[in-house]
Tab-separated table of C-alpha atoms and ligand atoms in Angstrom:
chain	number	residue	atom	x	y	z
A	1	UNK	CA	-13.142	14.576	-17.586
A	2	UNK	CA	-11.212	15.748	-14.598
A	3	UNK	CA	-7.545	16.621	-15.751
A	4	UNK	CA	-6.467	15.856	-12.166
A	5	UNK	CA	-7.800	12.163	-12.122
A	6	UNK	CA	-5.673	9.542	-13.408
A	7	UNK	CA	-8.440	7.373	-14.151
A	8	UNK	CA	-9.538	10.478	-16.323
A	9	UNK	CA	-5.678	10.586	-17.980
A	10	UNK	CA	-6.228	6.690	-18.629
A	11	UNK	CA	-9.756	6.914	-20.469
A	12	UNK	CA	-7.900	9.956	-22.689
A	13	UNK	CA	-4.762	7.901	-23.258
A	14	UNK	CA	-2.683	10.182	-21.418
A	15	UNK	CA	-1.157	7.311	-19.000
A	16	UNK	CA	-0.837	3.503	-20.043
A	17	UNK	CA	-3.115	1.198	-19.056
A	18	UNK	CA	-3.337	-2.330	-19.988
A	19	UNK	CA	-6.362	-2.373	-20.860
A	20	UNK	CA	-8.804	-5.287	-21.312
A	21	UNK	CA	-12.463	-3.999	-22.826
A	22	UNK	CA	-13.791	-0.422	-23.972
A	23	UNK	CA	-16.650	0.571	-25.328
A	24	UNK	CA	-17.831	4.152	-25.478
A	25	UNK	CA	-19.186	4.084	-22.065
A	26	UNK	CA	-16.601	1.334	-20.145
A	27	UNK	CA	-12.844	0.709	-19.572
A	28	UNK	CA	-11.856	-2.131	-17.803
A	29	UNK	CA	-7.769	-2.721	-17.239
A	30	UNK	CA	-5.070	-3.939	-15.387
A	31	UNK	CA	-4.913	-3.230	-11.590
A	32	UNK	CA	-1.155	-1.613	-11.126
A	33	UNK	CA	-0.921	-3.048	-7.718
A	34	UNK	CA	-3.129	-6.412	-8.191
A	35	UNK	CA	-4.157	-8.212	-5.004
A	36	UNK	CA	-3.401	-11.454	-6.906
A	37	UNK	CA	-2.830	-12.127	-10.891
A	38	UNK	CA	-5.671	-10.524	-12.953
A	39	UNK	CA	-6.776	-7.910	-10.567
A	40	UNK	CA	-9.060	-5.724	-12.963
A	41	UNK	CA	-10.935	-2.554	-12.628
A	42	UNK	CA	-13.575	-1.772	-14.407
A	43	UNK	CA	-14.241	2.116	-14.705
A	44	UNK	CA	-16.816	4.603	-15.948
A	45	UNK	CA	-15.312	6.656	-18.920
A	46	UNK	CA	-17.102	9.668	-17.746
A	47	UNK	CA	-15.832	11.129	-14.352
A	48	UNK	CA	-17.499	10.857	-11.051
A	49	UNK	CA	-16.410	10.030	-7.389
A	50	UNK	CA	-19.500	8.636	-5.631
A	51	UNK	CA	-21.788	5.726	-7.538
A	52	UNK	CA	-24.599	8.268	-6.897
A	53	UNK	CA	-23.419	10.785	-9.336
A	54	UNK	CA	-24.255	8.101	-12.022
A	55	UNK	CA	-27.156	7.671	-13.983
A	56	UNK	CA	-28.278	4.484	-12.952
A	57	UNK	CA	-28.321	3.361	-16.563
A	58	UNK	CA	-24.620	3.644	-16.893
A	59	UNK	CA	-23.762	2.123	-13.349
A	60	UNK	CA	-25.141	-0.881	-14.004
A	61	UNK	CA	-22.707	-1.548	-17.490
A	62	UNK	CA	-20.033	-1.892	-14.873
A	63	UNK	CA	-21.158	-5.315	-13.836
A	64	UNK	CA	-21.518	-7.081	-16.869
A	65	UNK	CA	-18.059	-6.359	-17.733
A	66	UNK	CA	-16.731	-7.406	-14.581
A	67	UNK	CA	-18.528	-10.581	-14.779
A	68	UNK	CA	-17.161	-11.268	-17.892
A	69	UNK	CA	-13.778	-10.716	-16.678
A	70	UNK	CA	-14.099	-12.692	-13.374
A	71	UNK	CA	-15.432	-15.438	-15.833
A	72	UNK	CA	-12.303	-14.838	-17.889
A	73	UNK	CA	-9.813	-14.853	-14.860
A	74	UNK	CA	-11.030	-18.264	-13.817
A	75	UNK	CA	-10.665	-19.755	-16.837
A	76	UNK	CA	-6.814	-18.740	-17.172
A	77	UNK	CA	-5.877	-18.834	-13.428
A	78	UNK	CA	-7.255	-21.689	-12.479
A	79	UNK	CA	-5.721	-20.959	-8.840
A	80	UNK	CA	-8.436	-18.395	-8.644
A	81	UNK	CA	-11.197	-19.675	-6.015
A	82	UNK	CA	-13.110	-16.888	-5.766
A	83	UNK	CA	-14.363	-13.448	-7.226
A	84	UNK	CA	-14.291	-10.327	-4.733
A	85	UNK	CA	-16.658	-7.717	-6.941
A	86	UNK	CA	-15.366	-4.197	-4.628
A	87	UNK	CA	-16.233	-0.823	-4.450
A	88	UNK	CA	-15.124	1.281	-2.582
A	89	UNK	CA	-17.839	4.316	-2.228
A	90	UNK	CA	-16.043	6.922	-0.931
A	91	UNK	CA	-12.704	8.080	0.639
A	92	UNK	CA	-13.656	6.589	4.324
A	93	UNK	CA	-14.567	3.812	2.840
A	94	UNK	CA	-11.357	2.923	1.180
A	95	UNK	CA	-11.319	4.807	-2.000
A	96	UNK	CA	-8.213	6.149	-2.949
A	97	UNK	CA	-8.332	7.449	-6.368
A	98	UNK	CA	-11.440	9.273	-6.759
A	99	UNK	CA	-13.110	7.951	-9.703
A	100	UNK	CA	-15.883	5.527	-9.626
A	101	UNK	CA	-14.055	2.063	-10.284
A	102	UNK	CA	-15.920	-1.801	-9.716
A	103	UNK	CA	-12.550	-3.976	-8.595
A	104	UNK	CA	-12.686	-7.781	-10.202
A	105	UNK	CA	-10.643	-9.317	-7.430
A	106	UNK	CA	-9.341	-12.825	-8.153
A	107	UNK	CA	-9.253	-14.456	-4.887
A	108	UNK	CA	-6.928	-17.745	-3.976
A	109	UNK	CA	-6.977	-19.887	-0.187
A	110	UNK	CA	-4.383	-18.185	2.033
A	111	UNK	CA	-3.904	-14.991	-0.249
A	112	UNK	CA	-3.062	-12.883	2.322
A	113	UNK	CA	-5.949	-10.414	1.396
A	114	UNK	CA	-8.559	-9.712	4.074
A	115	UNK	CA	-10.819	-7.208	5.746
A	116	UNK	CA	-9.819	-6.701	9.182
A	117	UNK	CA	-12.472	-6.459	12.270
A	118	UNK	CA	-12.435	-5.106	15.615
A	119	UNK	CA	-12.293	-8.618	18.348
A	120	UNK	CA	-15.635	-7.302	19.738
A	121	UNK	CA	-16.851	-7.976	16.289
A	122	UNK	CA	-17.052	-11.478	16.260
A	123	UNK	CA	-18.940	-11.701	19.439
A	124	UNK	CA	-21.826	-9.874	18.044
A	125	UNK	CA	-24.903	-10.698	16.543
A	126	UNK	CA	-27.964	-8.605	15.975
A	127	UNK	CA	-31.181	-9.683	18.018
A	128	UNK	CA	-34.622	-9.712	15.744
A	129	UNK	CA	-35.470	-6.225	17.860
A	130	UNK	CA	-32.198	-4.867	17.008
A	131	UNK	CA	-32.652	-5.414	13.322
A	132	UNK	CA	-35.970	-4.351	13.116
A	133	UNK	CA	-34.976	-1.410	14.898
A	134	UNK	CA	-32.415	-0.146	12.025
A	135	UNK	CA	-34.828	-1.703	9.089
A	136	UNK	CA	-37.470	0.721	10.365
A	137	UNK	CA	-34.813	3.451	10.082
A	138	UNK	CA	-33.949	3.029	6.426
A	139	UNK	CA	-37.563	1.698	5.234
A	140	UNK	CA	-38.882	3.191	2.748
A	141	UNK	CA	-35.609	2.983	0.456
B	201	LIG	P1	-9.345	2.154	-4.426
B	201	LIG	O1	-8.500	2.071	-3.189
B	201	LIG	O2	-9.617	3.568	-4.836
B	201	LIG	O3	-10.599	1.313	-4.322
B	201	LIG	O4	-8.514	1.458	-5.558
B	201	LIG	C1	-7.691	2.138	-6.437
B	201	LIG	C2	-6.959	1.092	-7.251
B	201	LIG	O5	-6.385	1.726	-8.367
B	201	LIG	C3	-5.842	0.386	-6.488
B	201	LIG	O6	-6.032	-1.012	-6.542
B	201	LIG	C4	-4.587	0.842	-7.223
B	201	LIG	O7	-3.594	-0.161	-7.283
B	201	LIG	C5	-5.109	1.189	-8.605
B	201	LIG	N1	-4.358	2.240	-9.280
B	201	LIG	C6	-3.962	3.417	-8.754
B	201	LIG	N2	-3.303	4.146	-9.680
B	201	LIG	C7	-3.308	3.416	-10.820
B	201	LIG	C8	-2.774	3.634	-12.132
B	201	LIG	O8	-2.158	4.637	-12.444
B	201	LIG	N3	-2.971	2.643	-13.045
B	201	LIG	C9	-3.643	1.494	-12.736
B	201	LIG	N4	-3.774	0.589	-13.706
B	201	LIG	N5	-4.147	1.255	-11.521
B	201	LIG	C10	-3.984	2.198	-10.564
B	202	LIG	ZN1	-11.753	10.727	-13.472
């Protein structure tokens, strides 16, 4: 428990959450800004930032629950096309509240919602050498 992290004040029942499953290890509920209509996150009760600071046994109970969600979403908004499962891992990449969090992102055609790239990006694809070159950097993992 962090008494600074709002994730933290929802697990403790401090701030509202809608919320959609718990167990003693798992809270999933309500996005307060959803992307489109069923936006979930599913959260670790116990506080920690970076995925890495989990046991890996706990980790993986996110994803279950977030299937089951995404399963659920599609069922009741049948608009939903696709399933973005999102974490962000860290401040630079994207995380703003600082509290390990899987996002169940209901996805639609034309939603509006997208990653943005630099131009160059598009132009670019790896040669075999290239890849092989940053393989060999992170082998063994
Ligand atoms: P991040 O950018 O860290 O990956 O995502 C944080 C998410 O938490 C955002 O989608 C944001 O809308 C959501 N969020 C932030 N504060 C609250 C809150 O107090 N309650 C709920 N339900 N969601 C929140
Ligand atoms: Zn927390």
């Amino acid at each position: 428990m962090n008494s600074d992290c709002i994730f933290c004040k929802i697990v403790n029942k401090e701030v509202f959450a809608a919320v959609l499953f718990e167990d003693d290890d798992i809270m999933a509920f309500m996005d307060i800004k959803p992307i489109n209509e069923g936006h979930s996150l599913v959260i670790t009760k116990k506080h920690a930032v970076l995925v890495d600071e989990l046991e890996e046994e706990l980790y993986l109970k996110l994803f279950p629950i977030g299937r089951k969600i995404a399963n659920k979403i599609k069922e009741v908004f049948p608009e939903t096309k696709g399933i973005m499962y999102f974490i962000a891992d860290g401040e630079h990449a994207g995380q703003e509240v600082p509290h390990v969090h899987l996002h169940i992102i209901p996805r639609k055609p034309n939603d509006g919602f997208d990653f943005t790239f630099d131009p160059a990006y598009y132009d670019r694809l790896l040669t075999e050498e290239e890849r092989t070159k940053v393989k060999d950097k992170l082998i063994p993992i």
